[in-house]
Structures are given as structure tokens and as C-alpha cells.
Short mmCIF file of C-alpha atoms and ligand atoms in Angstrom, two decimals:
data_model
loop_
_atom_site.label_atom_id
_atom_site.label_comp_id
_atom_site.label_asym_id
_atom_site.label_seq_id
_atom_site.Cartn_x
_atom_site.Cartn_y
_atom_site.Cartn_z
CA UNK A 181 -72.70 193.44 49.32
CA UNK A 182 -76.42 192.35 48.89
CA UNK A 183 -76.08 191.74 45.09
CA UNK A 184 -80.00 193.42 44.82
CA UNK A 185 -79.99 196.43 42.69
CA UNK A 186 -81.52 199.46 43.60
CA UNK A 187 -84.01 200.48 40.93
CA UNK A 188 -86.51 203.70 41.33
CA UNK A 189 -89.82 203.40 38.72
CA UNK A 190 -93.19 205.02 39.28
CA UNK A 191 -96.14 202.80 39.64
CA UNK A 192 -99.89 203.81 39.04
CA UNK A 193 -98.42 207.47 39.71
CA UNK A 194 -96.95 207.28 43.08
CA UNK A 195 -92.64 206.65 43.04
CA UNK A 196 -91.12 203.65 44.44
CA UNK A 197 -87.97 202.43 45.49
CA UNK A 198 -87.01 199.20 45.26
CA UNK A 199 -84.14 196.66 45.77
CA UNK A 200 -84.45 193.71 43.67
CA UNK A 201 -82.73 190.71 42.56
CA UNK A 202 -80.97 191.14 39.15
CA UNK A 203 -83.07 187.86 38.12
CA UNK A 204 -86.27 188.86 39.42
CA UNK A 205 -88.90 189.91 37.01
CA UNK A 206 -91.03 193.23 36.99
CA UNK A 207 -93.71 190.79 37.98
CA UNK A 208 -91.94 189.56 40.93
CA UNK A 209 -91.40 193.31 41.61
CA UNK A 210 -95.04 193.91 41.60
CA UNK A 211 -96.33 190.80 43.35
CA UNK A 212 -94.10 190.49 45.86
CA UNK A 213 -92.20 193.74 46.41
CA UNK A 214 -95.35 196.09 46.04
CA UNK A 215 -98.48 193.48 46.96
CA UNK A 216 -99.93 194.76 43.66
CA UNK A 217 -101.22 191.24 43.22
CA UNK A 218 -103.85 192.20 40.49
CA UNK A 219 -100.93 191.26 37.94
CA UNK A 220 -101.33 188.04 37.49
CA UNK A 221 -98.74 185.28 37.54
CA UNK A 222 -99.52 182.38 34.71
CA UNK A 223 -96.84 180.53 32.32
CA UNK A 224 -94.18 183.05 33.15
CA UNK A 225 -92.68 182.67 29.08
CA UNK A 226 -94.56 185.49 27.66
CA UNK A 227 -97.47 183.11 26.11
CA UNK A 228 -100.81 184.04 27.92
CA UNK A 229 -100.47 187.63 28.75
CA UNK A 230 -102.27 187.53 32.05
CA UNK A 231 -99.22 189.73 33.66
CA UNK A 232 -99.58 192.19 31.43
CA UNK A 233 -98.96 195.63 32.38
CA UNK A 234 -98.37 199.13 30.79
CA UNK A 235 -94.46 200.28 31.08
CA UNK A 236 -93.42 203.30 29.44
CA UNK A 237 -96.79 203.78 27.55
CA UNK A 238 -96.14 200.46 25.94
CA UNK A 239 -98.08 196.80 27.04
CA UNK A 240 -95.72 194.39 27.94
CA UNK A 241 -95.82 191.07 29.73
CA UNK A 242 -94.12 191.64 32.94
CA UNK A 243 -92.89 188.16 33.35
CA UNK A 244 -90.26 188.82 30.61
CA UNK A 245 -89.11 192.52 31.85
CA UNK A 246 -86.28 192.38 34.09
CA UNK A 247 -87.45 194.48 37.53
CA UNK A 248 -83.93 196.24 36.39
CA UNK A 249 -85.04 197.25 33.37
CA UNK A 250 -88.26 199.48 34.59
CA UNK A 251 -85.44 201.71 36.79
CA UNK A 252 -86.33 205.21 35.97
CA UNK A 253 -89.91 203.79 33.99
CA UNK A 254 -93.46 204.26 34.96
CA UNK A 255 -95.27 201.36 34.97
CA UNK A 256 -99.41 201.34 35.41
CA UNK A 257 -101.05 198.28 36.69
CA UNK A 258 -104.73 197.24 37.00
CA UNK A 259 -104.74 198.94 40.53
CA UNK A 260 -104.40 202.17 38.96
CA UNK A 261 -106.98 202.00 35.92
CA UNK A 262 -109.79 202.96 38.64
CA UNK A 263 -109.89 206.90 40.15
CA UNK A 264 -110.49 207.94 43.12
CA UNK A 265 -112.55 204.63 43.47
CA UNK A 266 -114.50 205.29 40.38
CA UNK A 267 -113.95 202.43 37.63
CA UNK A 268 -113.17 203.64 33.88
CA UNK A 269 -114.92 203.42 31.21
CA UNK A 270 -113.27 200.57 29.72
CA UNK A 271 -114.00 198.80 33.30
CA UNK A 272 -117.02 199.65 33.47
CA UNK A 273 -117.96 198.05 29.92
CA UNK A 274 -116.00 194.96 31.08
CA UNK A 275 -118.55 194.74 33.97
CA UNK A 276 -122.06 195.66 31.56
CA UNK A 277 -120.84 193.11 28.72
CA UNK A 278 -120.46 190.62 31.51
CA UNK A 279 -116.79 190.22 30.45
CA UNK A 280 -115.26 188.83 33.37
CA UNK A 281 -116.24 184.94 34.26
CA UNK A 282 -113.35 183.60 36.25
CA UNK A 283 -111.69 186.77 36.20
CA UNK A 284 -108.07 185.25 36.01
CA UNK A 285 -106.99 186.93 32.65
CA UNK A 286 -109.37 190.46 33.23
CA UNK A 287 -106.44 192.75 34.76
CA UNK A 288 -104.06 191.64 31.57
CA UNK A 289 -107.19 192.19 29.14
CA UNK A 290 -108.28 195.44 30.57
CA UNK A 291 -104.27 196.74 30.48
CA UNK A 292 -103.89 195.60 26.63
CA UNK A 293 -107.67 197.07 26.02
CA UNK A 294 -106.13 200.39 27.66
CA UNK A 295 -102.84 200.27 25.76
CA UNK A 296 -104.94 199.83 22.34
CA UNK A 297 -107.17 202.62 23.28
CA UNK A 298 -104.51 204.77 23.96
CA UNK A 299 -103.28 204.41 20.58
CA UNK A 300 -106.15 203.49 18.24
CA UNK A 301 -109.17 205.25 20.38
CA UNK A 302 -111.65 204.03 18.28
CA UNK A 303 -110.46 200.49 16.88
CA UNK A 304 -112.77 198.48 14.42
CA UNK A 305 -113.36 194.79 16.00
CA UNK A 306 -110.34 193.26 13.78
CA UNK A 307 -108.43 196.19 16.08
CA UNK A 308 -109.74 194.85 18.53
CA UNK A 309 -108.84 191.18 17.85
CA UNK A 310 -105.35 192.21 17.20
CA UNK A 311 -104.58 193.88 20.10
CA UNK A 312 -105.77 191.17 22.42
CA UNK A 313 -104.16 188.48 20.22
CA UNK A 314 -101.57 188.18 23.37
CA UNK A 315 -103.90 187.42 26.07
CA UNK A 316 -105.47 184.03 26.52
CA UNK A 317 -108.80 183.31 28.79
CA UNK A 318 -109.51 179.92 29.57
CA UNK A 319 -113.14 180.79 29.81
CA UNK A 320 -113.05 181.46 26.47
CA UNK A 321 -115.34 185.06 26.90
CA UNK A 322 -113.42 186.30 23.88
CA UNK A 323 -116.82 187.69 22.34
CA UNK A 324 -117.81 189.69 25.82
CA UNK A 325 -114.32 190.99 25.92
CA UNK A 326 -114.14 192.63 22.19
CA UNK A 327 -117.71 194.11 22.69
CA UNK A 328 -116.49 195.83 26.47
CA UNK A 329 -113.84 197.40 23.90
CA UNK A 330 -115.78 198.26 21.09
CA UNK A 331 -118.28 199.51 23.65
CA UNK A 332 -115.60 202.00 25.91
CA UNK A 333 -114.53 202.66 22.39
CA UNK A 334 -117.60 204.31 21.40
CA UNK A 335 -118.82 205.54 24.34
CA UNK A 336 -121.01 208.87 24.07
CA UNK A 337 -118.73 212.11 24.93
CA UNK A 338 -119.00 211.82 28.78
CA UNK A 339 -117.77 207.96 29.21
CA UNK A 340 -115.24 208.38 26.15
CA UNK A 341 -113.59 211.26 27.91
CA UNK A 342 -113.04 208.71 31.10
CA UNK A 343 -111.14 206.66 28.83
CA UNK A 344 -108.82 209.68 28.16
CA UNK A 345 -109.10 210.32 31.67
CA UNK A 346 -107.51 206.70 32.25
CA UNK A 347 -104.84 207.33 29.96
CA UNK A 348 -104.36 210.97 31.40
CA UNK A 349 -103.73 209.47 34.50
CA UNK A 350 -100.44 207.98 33.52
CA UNK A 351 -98.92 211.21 33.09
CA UNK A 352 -100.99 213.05 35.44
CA UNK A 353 -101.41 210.44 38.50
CA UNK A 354 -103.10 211.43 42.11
CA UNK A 355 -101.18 209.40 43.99
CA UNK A 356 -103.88 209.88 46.77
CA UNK A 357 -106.44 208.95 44.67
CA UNK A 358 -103.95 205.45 43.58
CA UNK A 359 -106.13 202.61 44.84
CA UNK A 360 -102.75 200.15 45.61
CA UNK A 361 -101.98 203.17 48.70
CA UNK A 362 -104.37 201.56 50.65
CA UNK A 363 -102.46 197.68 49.71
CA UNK A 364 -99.08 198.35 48.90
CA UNK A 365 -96.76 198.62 51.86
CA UNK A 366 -95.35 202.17 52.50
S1 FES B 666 -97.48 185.07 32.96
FE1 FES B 666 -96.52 186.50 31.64
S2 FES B 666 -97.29 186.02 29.66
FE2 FES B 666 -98.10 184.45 30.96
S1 FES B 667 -112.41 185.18 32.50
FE1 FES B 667 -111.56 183.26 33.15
S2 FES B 667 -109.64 183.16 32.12
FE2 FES B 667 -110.64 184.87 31.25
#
């Protein structure tokens, strides 16, 4: 007997089966079982939310989800925000808005941005402020990050719709098109 647990979860659309550790973490999952190293990995206690991912529709901090507990979930990462090589919206504003300085905490900010989108599509900037409250950046470029949301949040028709397109592709994934095929060992 190994003592790992078998667990099956989808990740950024393409299924994935795994045999973990009942102590590891989802994180640990990601990071070391799946080389999906955009996750970050910072005070592992649920404070700064740079290992936040999306799991189940929901943002959570993966260093508090038991790799277990995603059996049978679909989780999306930062790997899988960008289609067939083409960044969303909500990227894409992160990039114009100059958003990303050191870059540690972006992948957790752009998964909570996408998580708040994908409930509140077009969130006022106290929205906004709420639904990054969890995620910290020691660059302090809180002011660039709410206007990349605002701004993906009230995108003209064209680059709103790849916002929808981002969340679409939760549900609707092209695992071809997954950027972490290319990383992610088979
Ligand atoms: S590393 Fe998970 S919240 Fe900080
Ligand atoms: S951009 Fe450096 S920690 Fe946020």
C-alpha cells in the first residue's frame, strides 16, 4: 500500500489523474504533480491569496484545499485563462493598465478578477475592492489592478464577450488549445 490517494479532477479543461498524498495540498498538486507553476506558492495559511485558483466555479486559495478534496472537481488555473495563445480580456487590461510590476501576486489577482467577473460582470470599483480584498501585492499596484478590472469590465461588446469567452471556457475547454499541454507532463 502506497497510502497516496487516487483522485481524478479536470484542470484548465483537459482530465487528470493523479495520486497524491492525503496531506498534500491542491497547490502541491498543481506545482509539483502537474508543473502548472503559474500558481504561486507564498504563506501557505490562506493570508495572501497568491495561490489562488478557480475550483468548482468558486476562487479559493489552493494552499488550504486538500488535493483530495478537488477529486471529481474542475479546477482552472492561470495557464488556462489565455486561448489558443490569445490572452483575455481581463489579461489583456492587466497588461494596458501596466498592472503587473513584479508579477508575483498577478496569476492569483487575475483568477479572483475572473471569479468576480463571472459573477458580478460589471462590478462598481468598491466590487472591485471587495473581491480582491484576499490577495496581497507587495508592490502595492492596487490602483493599476482595480482599473485592469473596471476596464475588462467595461469593455466595448467585442473584448467584453472575451471575458465570457474566459468563463465559457471552464465549461467548454479545448484541451488542445490548453496552454499547460505544452508544460504539464503527459
Ligand atoms: S499561498 Fe495560499 S493564501 Fe498565500
Ligand atoms: S506585482 Fe509584485 S506582488 Fe503584486
Amino acid at each position: 500500500m502506497t497510502g497516496l490517494i487516487p483522485i481524478r479532477v479536470s484542470v484548465n479543461g483537459r482530465p487528470r489523474e493523479l495520486a497524491v498524498a492525503a496531506h498534500h495540498t491542491l497547490l502541491d498538486a498543481l506545482r509539483d504533480d502537474l508543473g502548472l507553476t503559474g500558481t504561486k506558492e507564498c504563506c501557505l495559511v490562506g493570508e495572501c491569496g497568491a495561490c489562488t485558483v478557480i475550483l468548482n466555479g468558486r476562487s479559493v486559495d489552493s494552499c488550504l484545499v486538500l488535493a483530495a478534496e478537488a477529486d471529481g472537481g474542475t479546477v482552472l488555473t492561470v495557464e488556462g485563462l489565455a486561448a489558443q495563445g490569445r490572452l483575455s480580456a481581463l489579461q489583456q487590461a492587466f497588461l494596458d493598465t501596466g498592472a503587473a510590476q513584479c508579477g508575483f501576486c498577478i496569476p492569483g489577482q487575475l483568477l479572483a478578477a475572473h471569479a468576480l467577473l463571472g459573477l458580478t460582470p460589471h462590478p462598481d470599483r468598491a466590487q472591485v475592492e471587495e473581491g480582491l480584498a484576499g490577495n496581497l501585492c507587495r508592490c502595492a499596484g492596487y490602483e493599476q489592478i482595480i482599473e485592469a478590472v473596471l476596464r475588462a469590465a467595461g469593455a466595448p461588446p467585442s473584448a467584453a464577450a472575451s471575458v465570457e469567452d474566459g468563463a465559457g471556457q471552464r465549461s467548454r475547454p479545448d484541451p488542445a488549445a490548453t496552454p499547460d499541454a505544452t508544460v504539464a507532463p503527459q
